[in-house]
Short mmCIF file of C-alpha atoms in Angstrom, two decimals:
data_model
loop_
_atom_site.label_atom_id
_atom_site.label_comp_id
_atom_site.label_asym_id
_atom_site.label_seq_id
_atom_site.Cartn_x
_atom_site.Cartn_y
_atom_site.Cartn_z
CA UNK A 686 121.08 114.88 128.05
CA UNK A 687 121.73 111.51 129.61
CA UNK A 688 117.99 110.67 129.68
CA UNK A 689 117.61 111.50 126.24
CA UNK A 690 120.53 109.34 125.09
CA UNK A 691 119.23 106.55 127.44
CA UNK A 692 116.04 106.82 125.32
CA UNK A 693 117.88 106.48 122.28
CA UNK A 694 119.77 103.64 123.28
CA UNK A 695 116.50 101.83 124.37
CA UNK A 696 114.91 102.60 120.90
CA UNK A 697 117.98 101.08 119.04
CA UNK A 698 118.02 97.99 121.23
CA UNK A 699 113.95 97.63 120.41
CA UNK A 700 114.69 98.21 116.39
CA UNK A 701 117.47 95.41 116.70
CA UNK A 702 115.14 92.72 118.20
CA UNK A 703 112.48 93.57 115.45
CA UNK A 704 114.95 93.31 112.73
CA UNK A 705 116.31 90.06 113.92
CA UNK A 706 112.63 88.79 114.43
CA UNK A 707 111.68 89.86 110.84
CA UNK A 708 114.99 88.40 109.47
CA UNK A 709 113.72 84.81 110.53
CA UNK A 710 111.36 85.22 107.62
CA UNK A 711 113.85 85.90 104.70
CA UNK A 712 111.90 84.96 101.77
CA UNK A 713 108.81 86.78 102.90
CA UNK A 714 110.68 89.95 103.48
CA UNK A 715 112.26 89.60 100.05
CA UNK A 716 109.24 89.02 98.21
CA UNK A 717 107.41 91.82 100.28
CA UNK A 718 109.80 94.18 99.52
CA UNK A 719 109.90 93.38 95.78
CA UNK A 720 106.03 93.91 95.78
CA UNK A 721 106.32 97.45 97.40
CA UNK A 722 108.98 98.44 95.19
CA UNK A 723 106.90 97.52 92.02
CA UNK A 724 103.64 99.06 93.54
CA UNK A 725 105.34 102.26 94.78
CA UNK A 726 107.16 102.35 91.42
CA UNK A 727 104.06 102.24 89.60
CA UNK A 728 103.43 106.09 90.86
CA UNK A 729 106.82 107.05 89.40
CA UNK A 730 105.90 105.11 86.04
CA UNK A 731 102.90 107.20 85.77
CA UNK A 732 105.05 110.45 85.90
CA UNK A 733 107.36 108.78 83.28
CA UNK A 734 104.46 108.08 80.98
CA UNK A 735 103.25 111.72 81.10
CA UNK A 736 106.50 113.12 80.72
CA UNK A 737 106.76 111.33 77.52
CA UNK A 738 103.95 113.40 76.17
CA UNK A 739 104.54 116.75 78.21
CA UNK A 740 107.78 118.59 78.16
CA UNK A 741 106.95 120.15 81.65
CA UNK A 742 104.41 121.00 84.11
CA UNK A 743 104.24 124.54 85.34
CA UNK A 744 107.60 125.13 84.28
CA UNK A 745 109.04 121.87 86.08
CA UNK A 746 110.94 119.38 84.10
CA UNK A 747 111.10 115.62 84.88
CA UNK A 748 114.35 115.71 87.01
CA UNK A 749 112.88 118.61 89.23
CA UNK A 750 109.51 116.74 89.57
CA UNK A 751 111.48 113.48 90.23
CA UNK A 752 113.52 115.22 92.86
CA UNK A 753 110.37 116.17 94.84
CA UNK A 754 109.00 112.83 94.33
CA UNK A 755 112.11 111.34 95.78
CA UNK A 756 112.40 113.44 98.80
CA UNK A 757 108.65 113.01 99.59
CA UNK A 758 108.80 109.31 99.30
CA UNK A 759 111.96 108.84 100.90
CA UNK A 760 110.72 110.88 104.01
CA UNK A 761 107.28 109.10 103.87
CA UNK A 762 108.92 105.47 103.78
CA UNK A 763 111.31 106.47 106.69
CA UNK A 764 108.23 107.61 108.83
CA UNK A 765 106.35 104.57 107.79
CA UNK A 766 109.03 102.26 108.54
CA UNK A 767 109.51 103.51 112.20
CA UNK A 768 105.72 104.15 112.90
CA UNK A 769 104.08 100.71 113.09
CA UNK A 770 103.39 101.07 116.89
CA UNK A 771 101.16 103.95 116.24
CA UNK A 772 99.60 102.21 113.26
CA UNK A 773 98.58 99.29 115.62
CA UNK A 774 97.71 101.37 118.59
CA UNK A 775 93.92 101.35 117.94
CA UNK A 776 93.86 97.59 118.39
CA UNK A 777 96.01 97.84 121.44
CA UNK A 778 93.57 100.31 123.09
CA UNK A 779 90.54 97.87 122.47
CA UNK A 780 92.48 94.66 123.81
CA UNK A 781 93.54 96.59 126.57
CA UNK A 782 97.33 95.93 125.87
CA UNK A 783 97.77 99.52 126.20
CA UNK A 784 97.77 99.18 129.77
CA UNK A 785 100.92 97.19 130.03
CA UNK A 786 102.75 100.00 128.15
CA UNK A 787 101.55 102.26 131.17
CA UNK A 788 102.98 100.20 133.72
CA UNK A 789 106.64 100.42 132.21
CA UNK A 790 108.81 103.29 133.53
CA UNK A 791 109.16 104.79 130.03
CA UNK A 792 107.04 106.96 128.02
CA UNK A 793 104.43 105.49 125.82
CA UNK A 794 105.16 107.38 122.73
CA UNK A 795 108.96 105.76 123.08
CA UNK A 796 107.76 102.42 123.45
CA UNK A 797 105.39 102.59 120.62
CA UNK A 798 108.00 104.20 118.23
CA UNK A 799 110.09 101.06 119.45
CA UNK A 800 107.32 98.47 118.70
CA UNK A 801 108.55 97.53 115.14
CA UNK A 802 110.81 98.58 112.55
CA UNK A 803 108.72 97.33 109.52
CA UNK A 804 111.37 96.19 107.02
CA UNK A 805 109.13 95.38 104.15
CA UNK A 806 108.68 99.20 103.80
CA UNK A 807 112.32 99.08 102.68
CA UNK A 808 111.04 98.61 98.93
CA UNK A 809 109.30 102.11 99.05
CA UNK A 810 112.57 103.62 100.63
CA UNK A 811 114.77 101.87 98.07
CA UNK A 812 112.51 103.24 95.20
CA UNK A 813 112.32 106.43 96.35
CA UNK A 814 116.10 106.82 97.13
CA UNK A 815 116.88 105.57 93.34
CA UNK A 816 114.40 108.23 92.10
CA UNK A 817 116.28 110.85 94.32
CA UNK A 818 119.67 109.78 93.54
CA UNK A 819 119.11 109.91 89.71
CA UNK A 820 117.32 113.30 89.74
CA UNK A 821 120.15 114.83 91.94
CA UNK A 822 122.39 113.83 89.52
CA UNK A 823 120.61 115.38 86.52
CA UNK A 824 119.21 118.42 87.94
CA UNK A 825 122.67 120.40 87.34
CA UNK A 826 122.74 121.34 90.76
CA UNK A 827 126.37 121.50 92.37
CA UNK A 828 126.16 119.53 95.61
CA UNK A 829 128.04 121.57 97.84
CA UNK A 830 128.35 120.62 101.44
CA UNK A 831 125.71 123.22 102.38
CA UNK A 832 123.29 121.79 99.76
CA UNK A 833 123.73 118.41 100.84
CA UNK A 834 123.05 119.29 104.58
CA UNK A 835 119.97 121.19 103.56
CA UNK A 836 118.72 118.18 101.73
CA UNK A 837 119.16 116.02 104.58
CA UNK A 838 117.58 118.49 106.89
CA UNK A 839 114.61 118.61 104.21
CA UNK A 840 114.05 114.90 104.33
CA UNK A 841 114.23 115.06 108.20
CA UNK A 842 111.74 117.83 108.30
CA UNK A 843 109.18 116.01 106.11
CA UNK A 844 109.73 112.71 107.77
CA UNK A 845 108.95 114.42 111.14
CA UNK A 846 105.88 115.86 109.66
CA UNK A 847 104.53 112.44 108.30
CA UNK A 848 105.45 110.92 111.74
CA UNK A 849 103.46 113.73 113.52
CA UNK A 850 100.21 112.80 111.29
CA UNK A 851 100.68 109.16 112.25
CA UNK A 852 101.03 110.14 116.00
CA UNK A 853 97.82 112.31 115.60
CA UNK A 854 95.96 109.76 113.75
CA UNK A 855 96.70 107.14 116.78
CA UNK A 856 95.92 109.99 119.28
CA UNK A 857 92.43 110.35 117.80
CA UNK A 858 91.74 106.74 118.72
CA UNK A 859 91.70 107.90 122.53
CA UNK A 860 88.60 109.60 121.66
CA UNK A 861 87.18 107.40 118.87
CA UNK A 862 88.51 103.99 119.71
CA UNK A 863 88.49 103.32 116.10
CA UNK A 864 91.43 104.21 113.64
CA UNK A 865 90.09 106.90 111.39
CA UNK A 866 90.84 105.62 107.78
CA UNK A 867 90.16 109.06 106.64
CA UNK A 868 93.27 110.08 108.03
CA UNK A 869 95.05 107.90 105.52
CA UNK A 870 93.60 110.11 102.88
CA UNK A 871 95.58 112.94 104.35
CA UNK A 872 99.02 111.07 104.45
CA UNK A 873 98.69 109.02 101.29
CA UNK A 874 96.93 111.79 99.49
CA UNK A 875 99.60 114.27 100.78
CA UNK A 876 102.28 112.09 99.36
CA UNK A 877 100.73 111.79 96.17
CA UNK A 878 99.81 115.41 95.95
CA UNK A 879 103.27 116.72 96.76
CA UNK A 880 104.91 114.71 93.71
CA UNK A 881 103.83 117.76 91.90
CA UNK A 882 104.98 121.46 92.52
CA UNK A 883 102.51 123.30 94.92
CA UNK A 884 101.52 126.02 92.23
CA UNK A 885 99.67 123.47 90.08
CA UNK A 886 96.80 123.20 92.75
CA UNK A 887 93.97 125.33 93.07
CA UNK A 888 94.17 127.97 96.09
CA UNK A 889 92.02 125.97 98.59
CA UNK A 890 94.14 122.91 98.16
CA UNK A 891 97.42 124.98 98.23
CA UNK A 892 96.21 126.54 101.39
CA UNK A 893 95.40 123.08 102.87
CA UNK A 894 98.81 121.65 102.29
CA UNK A 895 100.56 124.76 103.23
CA UNK A 896 98.97 125.61 106.66
CA UNK A 897 96.50 122.79 107.78
CA UNK A 898 98.59 119.71 106.94
CA UNK A 899 101.85 121.52 105.99
CA UNK A 900 103.35 118.55 103.85
CA UNK A 901 103.66 121.14 100.75
CA UNK A 902 105.48 123.60 103.08
CA UNK A 903 108.16 121.18 104.10
CA UNK A 904 108.55 119.42 100.66
CA UNK A 905 108.06 122.40 98.29
CA UNK A 906 109.94 125.28 99.55
CA UNK A 907 113.28 123.71 100.42
CA UNK A 908 113.21 121.84 97.08
CA UNK A 909 112.91 125.36 95.32
CA UNK A 910 116.01 126.41 97.55
CA UNK A 911 117.84 123.31 96.70
CA UNK A 912 117.28 123.63 92.96
CA UNK A 913 117.71 127.56 92.75
CA UNK A 914 114.15 127.81 91.30
CA UNK A 915 112.27 131.11 91.75
CA UNK A 916 109.08 130.70 93.24
CA UNK A 917 106.00 131.92 91.55
CA UNK A 918 104.34 132.30 95.20
CA UNK A 919 106.80 134.65 96.18
CA UNK A 920 108.73 132.89 99.30
CA UNK A 921 111.69 134.48 100.29
CA UNK A 922 114.88 132.18 100.47
CA UNK A 923 115.41 132.36 104.05
CA UNK A 924 111.84 130.86 104.59
CA UNK A 925 112.43 127.89 102.31
CA UNK A 926 115.78 127.31 104.04
CA UNK A 927 113.97 127.22 107.42
CA UNK A 928 110.75 125.40 106.24
CA UNK A 929 112.07 122.10 107.66
CA UNK A 930 111.73 123.19 111.07
CA UNK A 931 108.19 123.46 110.58
CA UNK A 932 108.09 119.71 110.36
CA UNK A 933 109.55 119.35 113.51
CA UNK A 934 107.46 121.75 115.25
CA UNK A 935 104.64 119.88 114.00
CA UNK A 936 105.88 116.63 115.31
CA UNK A 937 106.57 118.26 118.86
CA UNK A 938 103.03 119.69 118.63
CA UNK A 939 101.64 116.13 118.03
CA UNK A 940 103.52 114.30 120.83
CA UNK A 941 101.91 117.08 123.14
CA UNK A 942 98.53 116.30 121.87
CA UNK A 943 99.55 112.46 122.48
CA UNK A 944 100.26 113.30 126.13
CA UNK A 945 96.92 115.06 126.42
CA UNK A 946 95.21 111.77 125.15
CA UNK A 947 97.17 109.44 127.48
CA UNK A 948 96.06 111.86 130.40
CA UNK A 949 92.74 111.32 129.32
CA UNK A 950 92.73 107.57 128.82
CA UNK A 951 90.82 105.31 131.09
CA UNK A 952 91.25 101.52 130.61
CA UNK A 953 88.30 99.56 129.45
CA UNK A 954 89.53 96.29 130.84
CA UNK A 955 89.31 95.06 134.45
CA UNK B 701 72.52 78.16 88.20
CA UNK B 702 70.13 78.55 91.33
CA UNK B 703 72.77 77.91 93.82
CA UNK B 704 75.29 80.46 92.47
CA UNK B 705 72.80 83.27 92.22
CA UNK B 706 71.81 82.48 95.71
CA UNK B 707 75.56 82.75 96.76
CA UNK B 708 75.77 85.89 95.02
CA UNK B 709 72.55 87.40 96.56
CA UNK B 710 73.91 86.54 100.17
CA UNK B 711 77.40 87.83 99.62
CA UNK B 712 75.96 91.04 97.87
CA UNK B 713 73.46 91.55 100.84
CA UNK B 714 76.24 91.22 103.53
CA UNK B 715 78.64 93.41 101.85
CA UNK B 716 76.22 96.17 100.96
CA UNK B 717 75.96 96.58 104.89
CA UNK B 718 79.43 98.34 105.20
CA UNK B 719 78.15 101.98 104.63
CA UNK B 720 80.51 103.69 106.95
CA UNK B 721 83.42 101.87 105.06
CA UNK B 722 82.01 103.07 101.92
CA UNK B 723 81.59 106.86 103.04
CA UNK B 724 85.49 106.81 104.10
CA UNK B 725 86.14 105.26 100.72
CA UNK B 726 84.23 107.99 99.20
CA UNK B 727 86.10 110.99 100.82
CA UNK B 728 89.26 109.30 99.63
CA UNK B 729 87.95 108.93 96.10
CA UNK B 730 86.99 112.49 95.86
CA UNK B 731 90.26 113.54 97.42
CA UNK B 732 92.30 111.70 94.98
CA UNK B 733 89.97 112.69 92.06
CA UNK B 734 90.61 116.18 92.54
CA UNK B 735 94.29 115.78 92.78
CA UNK B 736 94.39 113.91 89.41
CA UNK B 737 92.15 116.48 87.83
CA UNK B 738 94.30 119.34 88.97
CA UNK B 739 97.29 117.67 88.04
CA UNK B 740 96.01 116.90 84.30
CA UNK B 741 94.82 120.43 84.20
CA UNK B 742 98.39 121.71 84.75
CA UNK B 743 99.95 119.62 82.38
CA UNK B 744 97.63 120.42 79.55
CA UNK B 745 98.14 124.30 80.65
CA UNK B 746 101.62 123.79 79.83
CA UNK B 747 101.38 121.35 76.66
CA UNK B 748 102.99 122.50 73.58
CA UNK B 749 101.80 119.74 71.03
CA UNK B 750 98.74 118.32 70.40
CA UNK B 751 97.84 115.36 72.74
CA UNK B 752 96.43 112.19 72.08
CA UNK B 753 93.24 112.71 73.87
CA UNK B 754 91.26 115.70 75.17
CA UNK B 755 91.49 117.16 78.42
CA UNK B 756 87.57 117.25 79.25
CA UNK B 757 87.67 113.36 78.40
CA UNK B 758 90.82 112.78 80.80
CA UNK B 759 88.82 114.41 83.46
CA UNK B 760 85.67 112.34 82.40
CA UNK B 761 87.95 109.34 82.79
CA UNK B 762 89.47 110.25 86.14
CA UNK B 763 86.13 110.41 87.54
CA UNK B 764 84.75 107.23 86.11
CA UNK B 765 87.89 105.43 87.59
CA UNK B 766 87.41 106.87 91.01
CA UNK B 767 83.66 105.72 90.81
CA UNK B 768 84.35 102.28 89.51
CA UNK B 769 87.65 101.64 91.12
CA UNK B 770 85.90 98.54 93.16
CA UNK B 771 85.32 96.98 89.96
CA UNK B 772 89.06 96.61 89.27
CA UNK B 773 90.54 93.14 90.32
CA UNK B 774 92.82 94.67 92.77
CA UNK B 775 92.82 92.36 95.60
CA UNK B 776 91.72 88.49 96.88
CA UNK B 777 88.52 87.71 98.48
CA UNK B 778 89.50 88.28 102.15
CA UNK B 779 87.32 85.39 103.30
CA UNK B 780 89.00 82.97 100.88
CA UNK B 781 92.10 84.17 102.25
CA UNK B 782 91.18 83.62 105.89
CA UNK B 783 89.78 79.85 104.77
CA UNK B 784 93.17 79.00 103.14
CA UNK B 785 94.82 80.13 106.21
CA UNK B 786 92.86 78.35 108.77
CA UNK B 787 92.46 75.15 106.77
CA UNK B 788 88.52 75.59 106.30
CA UNK B 789 89.18 75.70 102.89
CA UNK B 790 88.66 71.85 102.93
CA UNK B 791 84.95 72.30 103.98
CA UNK B 792 84.70 74.13 100.50
CA UNK B 793 85.34 70.86 98.76
CA UNK B 794 82.42 69.22 100.43
CA UNK B 795 79.94 71.44 98.89
CA UNK B 796 77.51 70.18 96.24
CA UNK B 797 78.63 72.93 93.99
CA UNK B 798 81.39 73.44 91.59
CA UNK B 799 84.14 75.31 93.76
CA UNK B 800 85.19 77.60 90.77
CA UNK B 801 81.64 78.60 90.10
CA UNK B 802 81.31 79.18 93.94
CA UNK B 803 84.36 81.45 94.18
CA UNK B 804 83.52 83.25 90.87
CA UNK B 805 80.00 84.07 92.21
CA UNK B 806 81.58 85.46 95.46
CA UNK B 807 83.89 87.36 93.29
CA UNK B 808 80.74 89.01 91.34
CA UNK B 809 79.48 90.02 94.32
CA UNK B 810 82.56 91.48 95.73
CA UNK B 811 83.13 93.53 92.54
CA UNK B 812 79.60 94.88 92.50
CA UNK B 813 78.25 95.67 95.92
CA UNK B 814 80.90 97.94 97.52
CA UNK B 815 81.26 99.79 93.90
CA UNK B 816 77.64 100.38 93.67
CA UNK B 817 77.85 102.13 97.14
CA UNK B 818 80.43 104.37 96.24
CA UNK B 819 79.78 104.96 92.38
CA UNK B 820 75.99 106.18 92.50
CA UNK B 821 76.98 109.24 94.80
CA UNK B 822 80.26 109.95 93.28
CA UNK B 823 78.52 109.98 89.57
CA UNK B 824 75.88 112.33 90.52
CA UNK B 825 78.16 115.02 92.40
CA UNK B 826 80.98 114.89 90.03
CA UNK B 827 78.30 115.21 87.14
CA UNK B 828 76.74 117.89 88.33
CA UNK B 829 79.79 120.08 89.46
CA UNK B 830 82.87 118.64 88.77
CA UNK B 831 83.29 117.95 85.09
CA UNK B 832 82.26 114.15 84.61
CA UNK B 833 80.70 114.77 81.20
CA UNK B 834 77.65 112.45 80.21
CA UNK B 835 78.34 109.70 77.54
CA UNK B 836 79.25 111.10 74.16
CA UNK B 837 75.90 109.68 72.63
CA UNK B 838 73.17 107.34 73.03
CA UNK B 839 75.10 104.83 71.22
CA UNK B 840 78.11 105.28 73.27
CA UNK B 841 76.05 105.07 76.54
CA UNK B 842 74.93 101.62 75.18
CA UNK B 843 78.37 100.43 74.17
CA UNK B 844 79.69 101.66 77.64
CA UNK B 845 77.00 99.39 79.31
CA UNK B 846 77.81 96.47 77.19
CA UNK B 847 81.63 96.86 77.87
CA UNK B 848 81.19 97.47 81.44
CA UNK B 849 79.43 94.08 81.70
CA UNK B 850 82.28 92.41 80.02
CA UNK B 851 84.74 94.29 82.21
CA UNK B 852 82.90 92.96 85.37
CA UNK B 853 82.91 89.32 83.72
CA UNK B 854 86.90 89.59 82.99
CA UNK B 855 87.81 91.16 86.39
CA UNK B 856 86.05 88.53 88.16
CA UNK B 857 88.00 85.92 86.20
CA UNK B 858 91.32 87.64 87.40
CA UNK B 859 90.24 87.98 90.92
CA UNK B 860 89.33 84.12 91.06
CA UNK B 861 92.83 83.71 89.44
CA UNK B 862 94.37 85.56 92.48
CA UNK B 863 92.26 83.65 94.87
CA UNK B 864 93.64 80.35 93.37
CA UNK B 865 97.32 81.28 93.80
CA UNK B 866 96.61 81.38 97.52
CA UNK B 867 96.56 77.66 97.52
CA UNK B 868 100.25 78.00 96.96
CA UNK B 869 101.37 81.02 98.69
CA UNK B 870 99.22 80.94 101.74
CA UNK B 871 100.17 84.48 102.99
CA UNK B 872 99.48 85.47 99.32
CA UNK B 873 100.58 89.04 99.62
CA UNK B 874 103.80 89.07 97.46
CA UNK B 875 102.44 87.62 94.27
CA UNK B 876 99.11 89.08 94.39
CA UNK B 877 100.48 92.55 95.20
CA UNK B 878 102.95 92.54 92.15
CA UNK B 879 100.10 91.49 89.96
CA UNK B 880 98.03 94.06 91.32
CA UNK B 881 100.37 96.88 90.31
CA UNK B 882 100.50 95.47 86.87
CA UNK B 883 96.48 95.47 86.37
CA UNK B 884 96.70 98.96 87.75
CA UNK B 885 98.97 100.27 85.18
CA UNK B 886 98.19 98.16 82.15
CA UNK B 887 94.27 98.77 82.41
CA UNK B 888 94.69 102.40 82.13
CA UNK B 889 93.46 103.15 85.79
CA UNK B 890 96.77 105.03 86.58
CA UNK B 891 97.42 106.81 83.46
CA UNK B 892 95.01 106.83 80.35
CA UNK B 893 96.45 104.37 77.86
CA UNK B 894 96.70 106.81 75.01
CA UNK B 895 99.55 108.57 76.90
CA UNK B 896 101.72 105.51 76.91
CA UNK B 897 104.51 105.57 73.91
CA UNK B 898 103.16 104.76 70.70
CA UNK B 899 105.36 101.80 70.13
CA UNK B 900 103.76 100.28 73.30
CA UNK B 901 100.18 100.61 71.94
CA UNK B 902 100.06 97.36 70.13
CA UNK B 903 100.94 95.44 73.37
CA UNK B 904 98.59 97.45 75.51
CA UNK B 905 95.77 96.73 72.85
CA UNK B 906 96.44 92.82 73.07
CA UNK B 907 96.94 92.43 76.61
CA UNK B 908 93.71 91.57 78.64
CA UNK B 909 93.94 94.41 81.08
CA UNK B 910 92.63 97.23 78.82
CA UNK B 911 89.26 95.25 78.90
CA UNK B 912 88.92 96.34 82.58
CA UNK B 913 88.96 100.10 82.52
CA UNK B 914 90.36 101.51 79.10
CA UNK B 915 87.86 99.71 76.64
CA UNK B 916 84.55 100.68 78.61
CA UNK B 917 85.63 104.18 79.58
CA UNK B 918 86.88 105.05 76.30
CA UNK B 919 83.62 103.80 74.71
CA UNK B 920 81.86 106.25 77.16
CA UNK B 921 83.75 109.39 75.97
CA UNK B 922 83.37 108.42 72.25
CA UNK B 923 87.39 107.92 71.83
CA UNK B 924 86.54 104.78 70.58
CA UNK B 925 83.65 104.71 68.20
CA UNK B 926 80.57 102.62 69.29
CA UNK B 927 80.85 100.65 65.96
CA UNK B 928 84.05 99.06 67.23
CA UNK B 929 81.99 97.51 70.33
CA UNK B 930 81.72 93.85 68.54
CA UNK B 931 85.63 93.60 68.61
CA UNK B 932 85.92 95.12 72.19
CA UNK B 933 83.52 92.38 73.33
CA UNK B 934 85.43 89.95 71.34
CA UNK B 935 88.75 90.94 72.98
CA UNK B 936 87.23 90.91 76.50
CA UNK B 937 85.14 87.58 76.04
CA UNK B 938 88.23 85.62 74.71
CA UNK B 939 90.41 86.88 77.51
CA UNK B 940 87.60 85.98 79.96
CA UNK B 941 87.28 82.50 78.49
CA UNK B 942 91.05 81.81 78.58
CA UNK B 943 91.44 82.94 82.27
CA UNK B 944 88.62 80.84 83.29
CA UNK B 945 89.98 77.87 81.68
CA UNK B 946 93.42 78.71 83.15
CA UNK B 947 91.83 79.48 86.78
CA UNK B 948 89.75 76.01 86.42
CA UNK B 949 93.31 74.08 85.57
CA UNK B 950 95.16 75.95 88.36
CA UNK B 951 92.48 75.06 90.87
CA UNK B 952 92.64 71.67 90.01
CA UNK B 953 96.24 71.17 90.44
CA UNK B 954 95.99 73.17 93.54
CA UNK B 955 93.30 71.23 95.16
CA UNK B 956 95.19 67.81 94.27
CA UNK B 957 98.30 68.86 96.16
CA UNK B 958 96.47 70.73 99.09
CA UNK B 959 97.08 69.34 102.27
CA UNK B 960 95.23 70.81 105.40
CA UNK B 961 97.27 70.72 108.32
CA UNK B 962 95.48 69.84 111.82
CA UNK B 963 92.99 67.22 112.51
#
């Protein structure tokens, strides 16, 4: 426990330094945030435009789709904000900078997680949060303590899953030395796909989002439980409530694979 | 003219080399295309009222969009950006060609080479298996080809305009990223323009951006009859001319106040 607290304190300290550093460029931060706010807002605009012409998609009305969109985007932007270290990891591997991390008496995953708190991603977070709050107020759901807790749990579960994907993407670089851009298609494509309810997709894609990269599992099922909607796919309520744990399990698995990669690592530098 | 075509050829030959990147892009394009198609199918399956455009046409628009995404002016020229950053943009002023024409020729290559690498396999596969329909008629095909050329010229005028803004912002990510999201929405790349509310349609028709995607694509599906082609070309040409003039003026002002740091 003491070790865990200590690691957490170090992480917070890393993030503090990173924030202070970025705040030296305030104008740039504001412009970039406004930019990401608008760019990611475009995706929600598309949903709004389509709901201007259609009443529902597979029985889901606008506030319900917006809720799913908000949940996924808040979780994704949180994961994105804290994972910059893993994004630039392939570059560190090539330049040999990774060797320095190995020399320090802390885990490499912790150091990479503390690399940078990317504040310009705040634009996406604000946008997702605005949509989430708007939809939460318009769903007609009574937000009891239990439901609010489940919502937070769902966000955390979904966020862990995205973080796990980023970690796995970085881990692949131990073998390939290049970042595989194709993995982006899984993370960004997953966010994009999960703006809409899972049953609209064909069976092969649904299975992909449920079992292979379980973005659908951690977002769609808890959302159903929160909104009290019946599932055409027939999942029981107990499963829907527990689904966020799968995100945590995915992250734990990704970190184990990361350890495997570190053990395999041979420095290229001399 | 010879100088510009040489610039275009050289740049085109360089860009056509990035085949691995094109392959990665191709996978992404297929992935997103499939999601779009499934989303539209689900929306149409639960539609209660008539829609302004048929589902099979929407699917064709989705695949055309994925195939020709690279033609959309969605970024600046990365080398121009590096030149402005490093200051070597000053060498550009020494060249015995008109700088605007030079950057425009570069943009033409930037918008054609990567697109060609992705579009050809995507059109073939989607045409055979995934619901990309052929053009509505021979006349529609011809009109599409003409409007696509117009779209290319217009898109390059917008690209160079983005490049020119770099002379002011240096990092150039803020303004261009905002402008890009405008392009993506108002061109019809994100959602086909007929889905937008009726009261907004006159505005969308007047703005230049529809000339990039909406005009050529809907000429292809026959939603816009080929007989409207002259008006469409006039719309594209007028905006292209205006944006070229604006780009030239801005470039002139930008270069006058350009100060290169370092010696």
